[in-house]
mmCIF file of C-alpha atoms in Angstrom:
data_model
loop_
_atom_site.group_PDB
_atom_site.id
_atom_site.type_symbol
_atom_site.label_atom_id
_atom_site.label_comp_id
_atom_site.label_asym_id
_atom_site.label_seq_id
_atom_site.Cartn_x
_atom_site.Cartn_y
_atom_site.Cartn_z
ATOM 1 C CA GLN A 227 55.174 40.339 61.803
ATOM 2 C CA VAL A 228 55.977 39.359 65.382
ATOM 3 C CA TYR A 229 59.053 37.414 64.198
ATOM 4 C CA LYS A 230 62.467 39.069 64.086
ATOM 5 C CA GLY A 231 63.914 39.598 60.635
ATOM 6 C CA LEU A 232 62.331 38.162 57.471
ATOM 7 C CA ASP A 233 60.834 41.582 56.771
ATOM 8 C CA ILE A 234 60.018 40.904 53.105
ATOM 9 C CA ILE A 235 58.313 37.508 53.364
ATOM 10 C CA THR A 236 56.159 38.722 56.270
ATOM 11 C CA ASN A 237 55.363 41.956 54.393
ATOM 12 C CA LYS A 238 56.474 43.907 57.443
ATOM 13 C CA VAL A 239 55.577 47.561 57.904
ATOM 14 C CA SER A 240 58.487 49.652 56.662
ATOM 15 C CA PRO A 241 60.781 51.705 58.946
ATOM 16 C CA GLN A 242 59.491 54.857 57.203
ATOM 17 C CA GLU A 243 55.893 53.972 58.114
ATOM 18 C CA GLN A 244 56.897 53.056 61.659
ATOM 19 C CA ARG A 245 58.284 56.573 62.110
ATOM 20 C CA LEU A 246 54.837 58.059 61.424
ATOM 21 C CA CYS A 247 53.397 56.638 64.649
ATOM 22 C CA ARG A 248 54.502 54.249 67.358
ATOM 23 C CA HIS A 249 54.141 50.557 66.457
ATOM 24 C CA HIS A 250 53.958 47.612 68.855
ATOM 25 C CA MET A 251 54.160 43.814 68.563
ATOM 26 C CA ILE A 252 56.689 43.808 65.713
ATOM 27 C CA SER A 253 59.993 41.866 65.473
ATOM 28 C CA PHE A 254 60.320 40.467 68.992
ATOM 29 C CA VAL A 255 59.948 36.670 68.606
ATOM 30 C CA ASP A 256 62.842 34.408 67.592
ATOM 31 C CA PRO A 257 61.858 32.898 64.206
ATOM 32 C CA LEU A 258 62.960 29.457 65.428
ATOM 33 C CA VAL A 259 60.299 29.444 68.163
ATOM 34 C CA SER A 260 57.702 27.059 66.741
ATOM 35 C CA ASN A 261 55.015 27.272 69.415
ATOM 36 C CA TYR A 262 54.229 30.975 69.584
ATOM 37 C CA THR A 263 50.421 31.098 69.682
ATOM 38 C CA VAL A 264 47.517 33.525 69.611
ATOM 39 C CA VAL A 265 47.356 33.179 73.421
ATOM 40 C CA ASP A 266 50.939 34.429 73.685
ATOM 41 C CA PHE A 267 50.028 37.314 71.378
ATOM 42 C CA ARG A 268 46.990 38.264 73.436
ATOM 43 C CA ASP A 269 48.827 38.022 76.763
ATOM 44 C CA LYS A 270 51.415 40.534 75.543
ATOM 45 C CA ALA A 271 49.069 42.820 73.586
ATOM 46 C CA VAL A 272 46.349 43.339 76.220
ATOM 47 C CA PRO A 273 48.736 44.853 78.840
ATOM 48 C CA LEU A 274 50.228 47.049 76.097
ATOM 49 C CA ILE A 275 46.757 48.397 75.285
ATOM 50 C CA SER A 276 45.792 48.940 78.924
ATOM 51 C CA PHE A 277 49.015 50.213 80.482
ATOM 52 C CA HIS A 278 50.925 51.802 77.605
ATOM 53 C CA ILE A 279 48.297 53.133 75.197
ATOM 54 C CA PHE A 280 45.150 53.874 77.199
ATOM 55 C CA ALA A 281 47.313 55.091 80.083
ATOM 56 C CA ARG A 282 48.690 57.807 77.776
ATOM 57 C CA ASP A 283 45.190 58.738 76.542
ATOM 58 C CA LYS A 284 45.927 57.241 73.134
ATOM 59 C CA ILE A 285 43.680 55.065 70.980
ATOM 60 C CA PRO A 286 44.972 51.635 69.874
ATOM 61 C CA ILE A 287 44.597 50.796 66.196
ATOM 62 C CA VAL A 288 44.695 47.022 65.738
ATOM 63 C CA VAL A 289 45.776 46.257 62.178
ATOM 64 C CA GLY A 290 44.963 43.069 60.271
ATOM 65 C CA GLY A 291 45.196 40.824 58.652
ATOM 66 C CA THR A 292 45.233 37.717 60.706
ATOM 67 C CA ASN A 293 41.665 38.123 61.892
ATOM 68 C CA TYR A 294 41.873 35.352 64.496
ATOM 69 C CA TYR A 295 44.448 37.469 66.352
ATOM 70 C CA ILE A 296 42.147 40.503 66.153
ATOM 71 C CA GLU A 297 39.321 38.421 67.640
ATOM 72 C CA SER A 298 41.553 37.496 70.565
ATOM 73 C CA LEU A 299 41.764 41.190 71.482
ATOM 74 C CA LEU A 300 38.109 42.044 70.858
ATOM 75 C CA TRP A 301 36.402 39.163 72.635
ATOM 76 C CA LYS A 302 36.978 36.957 75.606
ATOM 77 C CA VAL A 303 37.337 33.836 73.504
ATOM 78 C CA LEU A 304 40.659 32.215 74.378
ATOM 79 C CA ILE A 305 41.546 29.842 77.174
ATOM 80 C CA ASN A 306 44.696 29.841 79.286
ATOM 81 C CA THR A 307 45.753 26.262 79.887
ATOM 82 C CA LYS A 308 48.585 27.194 82.246
ATOM 83 C CA GLU A 309 48.133 28.271 85.865
ATOM 84 C CA LYS A 310 50.498 31.207 85.352
ATOM 85 C CA PRO A 311 50.294 32.307 81.726
ATOM 86 C CA SER A 312 53.397 34.041 80.436
ATOM 87 C CA ALA A 313 53.780 36.679 77.749
ATOM 88 C CA ALA A 314 56.953 34.891 76.607
ATOM 89 C CA PRO A 315 56.754 31.973 74.172
ATOM 90 C CA ARG A 316 56.444 28.630 75.891
ATOM 91 C CA PRO A 317 59.232 26.030 76.029
ATOM 92 C CA ALA A 318 59.918 23.784 73.079
ATOM 93 C CA SER A 319 57.865 20.962 74.634
ATOM 94 C CA ASP A 320 54.309 21.767 73.560
ATOM 95 C CA ARG A 321 51.541 19.303 74.352
ATOM 96 C CA LYS A 322 49.377 20.363 71.398
ATOM 97 C CA VAL A 323 52.229 19.700 68.965
ATOM 98 C CA GLU A 324 52.774 16.289 70.590
ATOM 99 C CA LEU A 325 49.082 15.426 70.239
ATOM 100 C CA GLU A 326 49.083 16.421 66.576
ATOM 101 C CA GLN A 327 51.551 13.614 65.916
ATOM 102 C CA LEU A 328 48.806 11.069 66.685
ATOM 103 C CA ASP A 329 46.463 9.595 64.103
ATOM 104 C CA SER A 330 43.321 11.692 63.475
ATOM 105 C CA ALA A 331 40.969 8.854 64.386
ATOM 106 C CA GLU A 332 42.814 8.173 67.650
ATOM 107 C CA LEU A 333 42.789 11.861 68.554
ATOM 108 C CA HIS A 334 39.048 12.138 67.941
ATOM 109 C CA ARG A 335 38.406 8.914 69.902
ATOM 110 C CA ARG A 336 40.275 10.310 72.915
ATOM 111 C CA LEU A 337 38.336 13.584 72.760
ATOM 112 C CA SER A 338 35.033 11.684 72.506
ATOM 113 C CA GLN A 339 35.847 9.966 75.802
ATOM 114 C CA VAL A 340 36.540 13.147 77.795
ATOM 115 C CA ASP A 341 34.445 15.768 75.989
ATOM 116 C CA PRO A 342 31.776 14.164 73.759
ATOM 117 C CA GLU A 343 30.058 17.512 73.142
ATOM 118 C CA MET A 344 33.217 19.084 71.692
ATOM 119 C CA ALA A 345 34.018 15.926 69.723
ATOM 120 C CA ALA A 346 30.568 16.092 68.124
ATOM 121 C CA LYS A 347 31.229 19.679 66.984
ATOM 122 C CA LEU A 348 34.637 19.042 65.400
ATOM 123 C CA HIS A 349 35.380 17.190 62.209
ATOM 124 C CA PRO A 350 37.467 14.071 62.924
ATOM 125 C CA HIS A 351 40.025 15.213 60.327
ATOM 126 C CA ASP A 352 40.459 18.673 61.898
ATOM 127 C CA LYS A 353 43.515 17.508 63.799
ATOM 128 C CA ARG A 354 44.623 20.918 65.082
ATOM 129 C CA LYS A 355 41.290 21.813 66.698
ATOM 130 C CA VAL A 356 40.806 18.319 68.132
ATOM 131 C CA ALA A 357 44.331 18.406 69.582
ATOM 132 C CA ARG A 358 43.677 21.853 71.077
ATOM 133 C CA SER A 359 40.478 20.650 72.798
ATOM 134 C CA LEU A 360 42.310 17.640 74.200
ATOM 135 C CA GLN A 361 45.120 19.900 75.414
ATOM 136 C CA VAL A 362 42.601 22.158 77.186
ATOM 137 C CA PHE A 363 41.118 19.202 79.030
ATOM 138 C CA GLU A 364 44.494 17.686 79.940
ATOM 139 C CA GLU A 365 45.909 20.947 81.290
ATOM 140 C CA THR A 366 42.814 22.317 83.051
ATOM 141 C CA GLY A 367 40.871 19.187 83.985
ATOM 142 C CA ILE A 368 37.735 20.859 82.566
ATOM 143 C CA PRO A 369 36.114 19.906 79.231
ATOM 144 C CA HIS A 370 36.692 22.528 76.546
ATOM 145 C CA SER A 371 32.935 22.715 75.834
ATOM 146 C CA GLU A 372 32.191 23.539 79.473
ATOM 147 C CA ILE A 373 34.684 26.440 79.487
ATOM 148 C CA LEU A 374 33.144 27.836 76.284
ATOM 149 C CA HIS A 375 29.655 27.656 77.825
ATOM 150 C CA GLN A 376 30.924 29.603 80.839
ATOM 151 C CA GLN A 377 32.301 32.340 78.564
ATOM 152 C CA GLN A 378 29.080 32.594 76.563
ATOM 153 C CA GLU A 379 26.948 32.853 79.707
ATOM 154 C CA GLU A 380 28.914 35.793 81.098
ATOM 155 C CA GLU A 381 27.194 39.167 80.969
ATOM 156 C CA GLY A 382 27.624 40.561 77.466
ATOM 157 C CA GLY A 383 28.457 37.153 76.014
ATOM 158 C CA GLY A 384 26.877 35.623 72.925
ATOM 159 C CA PRO A 385 26.493 32.347 71.051
ATOM 160 C CA LEU A 386 30.019 32.477 69.615
ATOM 161 C CA GLY A 387 32.024 33.805 72.548
ATOM 162 C CA GLY A 388 32.356 35.868 75.684
ATOM 163 C CA PRO A 389 31.808 39.615 76.130
ATOM 164 C CA LEU A 390 33.681 42.360 74.305
ATOM 165 C CA LYS A 391 36.838 43.431 76.102
ATOM 166 C CA TYR A 392 36.509 46.989 74.794
ATOM 167 C CA PRO A 393 32.810 47.934 74.357
ATOM 168 C CA HIS A 394 33.484 51.157 72.419
ATOM 169 C CA SER A 395 35.223 49.567 69.467
ATOM 170 C CA CYS A 396 34.562 49.848 65.753
ATOM 171 C CA ILE A 397 35.880 47.894 62.789
ATOM 172 C CA LEU A 398 37.019 49.548 59.549
ATOM 173 C CA TRP A 399 36.956 46.966 56.757
ATOM 174 C CA LEU A 400 38.969 47.947 53.693
ATOM 175 C CA HIS A 401 37.666 45.917 50.760
ATOM 176 C CA ALA A 402 38.192 46.052 47.001
ATOM 177 C CA ASP A 403 36.759 44.718 43.786
ATOM 178 C CA GLN A 404 38.124 41.179 43.334
ATOM 179 C CA ALA A 405 39.833 41.886 39.999
ATOM 180 C CA ALA A 406 41.512 45.010 41.380
ATOM 181 C CA LEU A 407 42.577 43.157 44.516
ATOM 182 C CA ASP A 408 44.016 40.214 42.552
ATOM 183 C CA ALA A 409 46.036 42.528 40.328
ATOM 184 C CA ARG A 410 47.339 44.414 43.365
ATOM 185 C CA LEU A 411 48.362 41.193 45.134
ATOM 186 C CA GLU A 412 50.191 39.894 42.050
ATOM 187 C CA GLN A 413 52.072 43.180 41.826
ATOM 188 C CA ARG A 414 52.923 42.937 45.524
ATOM 189 C CA VAL A 415 54.587 39.553 44.963
ATOM 190 C CA ASP A 416 56.606 40.987 42.069
ATOM 191 C CA ASP A 417 57.636 43.897 44.308
ATOM 192 C CA MET A 418 58.687 41.471 47.066
ATOM 193 C CA VAL A 419 60.875 39.533 44.625
ATOM 194 C CA ALA A 420 62.415 42.799 43.386
ATOM 195 C CA ALA A 421 63.063 43.887 46.986
ATOM 196 C CA GLY A 422 65.184 40.788 47.684
ATOM 197 C CA LEU A 423 62.705 38.078 48.722
ATOM 198 C CA LEU A 424 64.818 35.237 47.315
ATOM 199 C CA GLU A 425 67.976 36.404 49.074
ATOM 200 C CA GLU A 426 66.054 36.611 52.352
ATOM 201 C CA LEU A 427 64.585 33.100 51.952
ATOM 202 C CA ARG A 428 67.919 31.685 50.756
ATOM 203 C CA ASP A 429 69.740 33.093 53.787
ATOM 204 C CA PHE A 430 67.110 31.792 56.213
ATOM 205 C CA HIS A 431 67.137 28.366 54.551
ATOM 206 C CA ARG A 432 70.925 28.199 54.754
ATOM 207 C CA ARG A 433 71.052 29.206 58.426
ATOM 208 C CA TYR A 434 68.017 27.436 59.881
ATOM 209 C CA ASN A 435 66.174 25.158 57.502
ATOM 210 C CA ARG A 436 68.747 23.080 55.612
ATOM 211 C CA GLU A 437 69.455 20.786 58.553
ATOM 212 C CA LYS A 438 65.745 20.173 59.154
ATOM 213 C CA VAL A 439 65.204 19.259 55.511
ATOM 214 C CA ALA A 440 68.188 16.864 55.571
ATOM 215 C CA GLU A 441 66.795 15.117 58.650
ATOM 216 C CA ASN A 442 63.226 15.132 57.253
ATOM 217 C CA ARG A 443 62.046 17.286 60.176
ATOM 218 C CA GLN A 444 60.631 20.102 58.057
ATOM 219 C CA ASP A 445 57.371 21.385 59.529
ATOM 220 C CA TYR A 446 55.270 23.909 57.618
ATOM 221 C CA GLN A 447 52.442 23.783 60.177
ATOM 222 C CA HIS A 448 53.964 25.740 63.060
ATOM 223 C CA GLY A 449 55.785 28.980 63.771
ATOM 224 C CA ILE A 450 57.317 31.191 61.115
ATOM 225 C CA PHE A 451 57.197 28.350 58.567
ATOM 226 C CA GLN A 452 53.406 28.778 58.377
ATOM 227 C CA SER A 453 53.981 32.145 56.700
ATOM 228 C CA ILE A 454 53.054 32.276 53.059
ATOM 229 C CA GLY A 455 56.194 31.904 50.933
ATOM 230 C CA PHE A 456 58.249 29.233 52.671
ATOM 231 C CA LYS A 457 56.685 26.060 51.309
ATOM 232 C CA GLU A 458 56.020 27.683 47.924
ATOM 233 C CA PHE A 459 59.796 28.010 47.345
ATOM 234 C CA HIS A 460 60.734 24.722 49.059
ATOM 235 C CA GLU A 461 61.605 22.854 45.829
ATOM 236 C CA TYR A 462 63.622 25.769 44.493
ATOM 237 C CA LEU A 463 65.647 26.199 47.693
ATOM 238 C CA ILE A 464 66.513 22.526 48.243
ATOM 239 C CA SER A 465 67.473 21.960 44.596
ATOM 240 C CA GLU A 466 69.456 25.167 44.076
ATOM 241 C CA GLY A 467 73.001 24.290 43.048
ATOM 242 C CA ASN A 468 72.035 20.631 42.493
ATOM 243 C CA CYS A 469 70.236 20.997 39.170
ATOM 244 C CA SER A 470 70.619 22.726 35.819
ATOM 245 C CA GLU A 471 70.070 26.461 35.459
ATOM 246 C CA GLU A 472 67.044 25.753 33.282
ATOM 247 C CA THR A 473 65.444 23.524 35.916
ATOM 248 C CA SER A 474 66.255 26.034 38.644
ATOM 249 C CA ALA A 475 64.612 28.835 36.627
ATOM 250 C CA LEU A 476 61.491 26.705 36.122
ATOM 251 C CA LEU A 477 61.273 25.940 39.849
ATOM 252 C CA LEU A 478 61.722 29.619 40.656
ATOM 253 C CA GLU A 479 58.883 30.637 38.328
ATOM 254 C CA LYS A 480 56.743 27.839 39.775
ATOM 255 C CA GLY A 481 57.373 29.213 43.273
ATOM 256 C CA ILE A 482 56.508 32.788 42.247
ATOM 257 C CA GLN A 483 53.246 31.705 40.614
ATOM 258 C CA ALA A 484 52.376 29.524 43.617
ATOM 259 C CA LEU A 485 53.021 32.482 45.940
ATOM 260 C CA LYS A 486 50.681 34.652 43.875
ATOM 261 C CA GLN A 487 47.943 32.034 43.944
ATOM 262 C CA VAL A 488 48.161 31.335 47.671
ATOM 263 C CA THR A 489 48.277 35.071 48.444
ATOM 264 C CA LYS A 490 45.053 35.661 46.498
ATOM 265 C CA ARG A 491 43.446 32.628 48.132
ATOM 266 C CA TYR A 492 44.403 33.894 51.584
ATOM 267 C CA ALA A 493 42.890 37.336 50.819
ATOM 268 C CA ARG A 494 39.613 35.627 49.887
ATOM 269 C CA ARG A 495 39.656 33.723 53.170
ATOM 270 C CA GLN A 496 40.225 36.957 55.082
ATOM 271 C CA ASN A 497 37.197 38.573 53.453
ATOM 272 C CA LYS A 498 35.096 35.476 54.104
ATOM 273 C CA TRP A 499 36.179 35.578 57.760
ATOM 274 C CA VAL A 500 35.066 39.214 58.077
ATOM 275 C CA ARG A 501 31.651 38.399 56.625
ATOM 276 C CA ASN A 502 31.083 35.286 58.706
ATOM 277 C CA ARG A 503 32.583 36.365 62.019
ATOM 278 C CA PHE A 504 32.016 40.117 62.118
ATOM 279 C CA LEU A 505 28.956 40.678 59.918
ATOM 280 C CA LYS A 506 26.963 37.466 60.370
ATOM 281 C CA ARG A 507 27.943 36.861 63.957
ATOM 282 C CA PRO A 508 24.754 36.608 66.046
ATOM 283 C CA GLY A 509 24.313 38.346 69.371
ATOM 284 C CA PRO A 510 24.751 41.891 70.702
ATOM 285 C CA ASN A 511 28.485 41.668 71.379
ATOM 286 C CA VAL A 512 29.718 42.676 67.922
ATOM 287 C CA PRO A 513 31.256 46.106 67.178
ATOM 288 C CA PRO A 514 29.853 47.993 64.172
ATOM 289 C CA VAL A 515 31.668 47.293 60.907
ATOM 290 C CA TYR A 516 32.172 50.146 58.422
ATOM 291 C CA GLY A 517 33.113 49.295 54.840
ATOM 292 C CA LEU A 518 35.681 51.413 52.997
ATOM 293 C CA GLU A 519 36.121 50.884 49.244
ATOM 294 C CA VAL A 520 39.776 50.713 48.145
ATOM 295 C CA SER A 521 39.464 49.505 44.532
ATOM 296 C CA ASP A 522 40.658 52.818 43.098
ATOM 297 C CA LEU A 523 43.783 54.003 44.908
ATOM 298 C CA GLN A 524 43.519 57.352 43.139
ATOM 299 C CA ARG A 525 40.453 57.995 45.328
ATOM 300 C CA TRP A 526 42.143 57.076 48.615
ATOM 301 C CA GLU A 527 41.530 60.471 50.200
ATOM 302 C CA GLU A 528 37.815 60.635 49.278
ATOM 303 C CA ASP A 529 36.846 56.949 49.676
ATOM 304 C CA VAL A 530 39.032 55.848 52.591
ATOM 305 C CA LEU A 531 40.920 58.451 54.606
ATOM 306 C CA LYS A 532 38.229 61.121 54.951
ATOM 307 C CA PRO A 533 35.312 58.803 55.876
ATOM 308 C CA ALA A 534 37.551 56.790 58.228
ATOM 309 C CA LEU A 535 38.584 59.930 60.119
ATOM 310 C CA GLU A 536 34.949 61.059 60.365
ATOM 311 C CA ILE A 537 33.878 57.665 61.768
ATOM 312 C CA VAL A 538 36.674 57.560 64.353
ATOM 313 C CA GLU A 539 36.156 61.183 65.414
ATOM 314 C CA SER A 540 32.446 60.465 65.928
ATOM 315 C CA PHE A 541 33.293 57.547 68.208
ATOM 316 C CA ILE A 542 35.732 59.677 70.200
ATOM 317 C CA GLN A 543 33.153 62.440 70.643
ATOM 318 C CA GLY A 544 30.277 60.077 71.405
ATOM 319 C CA ARG A 545 28.331 61.071 68.274
ATOM 320 C CA LYS A 546 26.604 58.855 65.746
ATOM 321 C CA PRO A 547 28.959 58.428 62.759
ATOM 322 C CA PRO A 548 27.819 59.908 59.432
ATOM 323 C CA ALA A 549 28.198 56.499 57.741
ATOM 324 C CA GLU A 550 25.928 53.529 58.413
ATOM 325 C CA PRO A 551 27.586 50.289 59.511
ATOM 326 C CA LEU A 552 27.402 47.283 57.206
ATOM 327 C CA ARG A 553 24.708 44.748 57.968
ATOM 328 C CA MET A 554 24.263 41.230 56.667
ATOM 329 C CA GLU A 555 21.263 39.087 57.431
ATOM 330 C CA HIS A 556 21.973 35.882 59.273
ATOM 331 C CA ASP A 557 19.725 32.903 59.831
ATOM 332 C CA GLU A 558 19.100 32.599 63.554
ATOM 333 C CA HIS A 559 18.106 28.976 63.024
ATOM 334 C CA GLU A 560 21.271 28.058 61.141
ATOM 335 C CA ASN A 561 23.133 25.240 62.867
ATOM 336 C CA LYS A 562 26.871 25.654 62.387
ATOM 337 C CA ARG A 563 27.591 22.343 64.114
ATOM 338 C CA SER A 564 25.065 20.045 62.421
ATOM 339 C CA HIS A 565 26.486 16.679 61.312
ATOM 340 C CA ARG A 566 25.548 15.104 58.000
ATOM 341 C CA VAL A 567 27.202 12.221 56.207
ATOM 342 C CA CYS A 568 27.107 12.300 52.415
ATOM 343 C CA GLU A 569 27.054 8.599 51.576
ATOM 344 C CA LEU A 570 27.516 9.401 47.898
ATOM 345 C CA CYS A 571 30.860 11.132 48.484
ATOM 346 C CA GLY A 572 31.845 9.356 51.700
ATOM 347 C CA LYS A 573 32.280 12.649 53.567
ATOM 348 C CA LEU A 574 31.243 14.022 56.935
ATOM 349 C CA ILE A 575 29.947 17.590 56.568
ATOM 350 C CA ILE A 576 29.604 19.892 59.579
ATOM 351 C CA GLY A 577 27.320 22.960 59.428
ATOM 352 C CA ASP A 578 24.136 23.808 57.517
ATOM 353 C CA ARG A 579 25.900 26.255 55.188
ATOM 354 C CA GLU A 580 28.723 23.799 54.466
ATOM 355 C CA TRP A 581 26.134 21.096 53.668
ATOM 356 C CA ALA A 582 24.315 23.413 51.253
ATOM 357 C CA ALA A 583 27.637 24.256 49.578
ATOM 358 C CA HIS A 584 28.585 20.574 49.368
ATOM 359 C CA THR A 585 25.322 19.575 47.678
ATOM 360 C CA ARG A 586 26.016 22.202 44.995
ATOM 361 C CA SER A 587 29.656 21.190 44.511
ATOM 362 C CA LYS A 588 30.929 19.649 41.262
ATOM 363 C CA ALA A 589 32.144 16.519 43.034
ATOM 364 C CA HIS A 590 28.771 15.837 44.671
ATOM 365 C CA LEU A 591 26.809 16.520 41.475
ATOM 366 C CA HIS A 592 29.161 14.183 39.599
ATOM 367 C CA HIS A 593 28.481 11.363 42.097
ATOM 368 C CA LEU A 594 24.741 12.111 41.964
ATOM 369 C CA LYS A 595 24.712 11.891 38.163
ATOM 370 C CA LYS A 596 26.641 8.619 38.363
ATOM 371 C CA ARG A 597 24.146 7.127 40.827
ATOM 372 C CA ARG A 598 21.160 8.122 38.726
ATOM 373 C CA LYS A 599 22.701 6.410 35.701
ATOM 374 C CA LEU A 600 23.272 3.314 37.819
ATOM 375 C CA GLU A 601 19.674 3.369 39.030
ATOM 376 C CA ALA A 602 18.380 3.781 35.491
ATOM 377 C CA SER A 603 20.431 0.821 34.233
ATOM 378 C CA GLY A 604 19.273 -1.213 37.243
ATOM 379 C CA ARG A 605 15.618 -0.559 36.440
ATOM 380 C CA ALA A 606 16.193 -1.445 32.792
ATOM 381 C CA GLY A 607 17.799 -4.790 33.645
ATOM 382 C CA GLY A 608 15.752 -5.620 36.769
ATOM 383 C CA THR A 609 12.984 -8.179 37.265
ATOM 384 C CA VAL A 610 9.448 -7.483 38.439
ATOM 385 C CA GLY A 611 8.103 -9.587 41.298
ATOM 386 C CA ASP A 612 4.529 -10.648 41.974
ATOM 387 C CA SER A 613 3.874 -7.476 43.976
ATOM 388 C CA GLY A 614 4.894 -5.299 41.053
ATOM 389 C CA ASP A 615 7.920 -3.893 42.928
ATOM 390 C CA THR A 616 11.163 -3.684 40.961
ATOM 391 C CA GLU A 617 13.863 -5.982 42.289
ATOM 392 C CA THR A 618 17.229 -4.601 41.167
ATOM 393 C CA LEU A 619 19.787 -7.229 40.188
ATOM 394 C CA GLN A 620 23.138 -6.491 41.844
ATOM 395 C CA GLU A 621 25.925 -7.541 39.537
ATOM 396 C CA ALA A 622 29.329 -8.400 40.930
ATOM 397 C CA GLY A 623 31.329 -5.273 41.564
ATOM 398 C CA SER A 624 28.367 -2.861 41.406
ATOM 399 C CA LEU A 625 27.804 -0.280 44.129
ATOM 400 C CA PRO A 626 24.881 -0.688 46.555
ATOM 401 C CA LEU A 627 22.287 2.040 46.012
#
């Protein structure tokens, strides 16, 4: 929502809603700026909170959902790689974007040379995070891992980051039954189309994107083009006017269905992020999280508005809220950066939980079943040596066990 225009595709808060209370951080970045980052967001939002909201004895309400941006305001977790950070977007030349053009293996090799600890934590294929760590080292001269250790060791810090910027914070998590949420998200896409989504995308494509597509410079990894909706309608937009009406209608329906699917998938990721980062996050530097059930919109007043107001009023008055915060058990011994190589699947898996999930996955179980069949056939056709041990005969083209 920071980008100017494109109000429908970014699901921007309506002018009517904006009149109810003062909104900040909306519609101020040129949509053609491709390197606006969470650091830029934080550097503009923090002074707004301190000097424009707190200074007027008001309470800031930070609204999701891009939870990574919310984290940047709650915790000291980000790193400035410039000597004089600016609230304005940086110039077009962005070192991280340049690094991302390199091969994944080369990127990881470079990081291993300057920051082996960080390289060991990151998956070699996670190009964006590897490039970011390299950028931090190049522009500060300090390994990324060392800066993170410094943050964690500050007073109030924890295993996953530095101290809370605003100690008296609370998180209100609006969650819904999955079926109700999916139906609501599908309806939202239909409402966006009815409100003029295609005209908005068509106009933006005509003014800004057509030249990039023609020169094969289209980039759906940075800036406004990361927003859900652009790549889903890519085929429809570039073929419009160059194919039959029937084909165009099929591509349009394909784009609408893809938008619905990716929207539902993104909502699931948001909920997973809340559970993993806010509820399972170890350490004392986590605000309380209060769950508010929004499955039945007919009960908005009773289930959401009234309890939310009671919780916030309690915080303002220094009282214990009537509701109990959500709690989820976390394993203190869980290693989120453990490295395991699944030789069956040829994959590197990072993290204990990810490894457990991988060993239960369909792909892994399929490979396991295949290997057991191979072992069984090897025993059936093998020869027995003098010691009684089975010596498996390796036929040409068979896989080593």
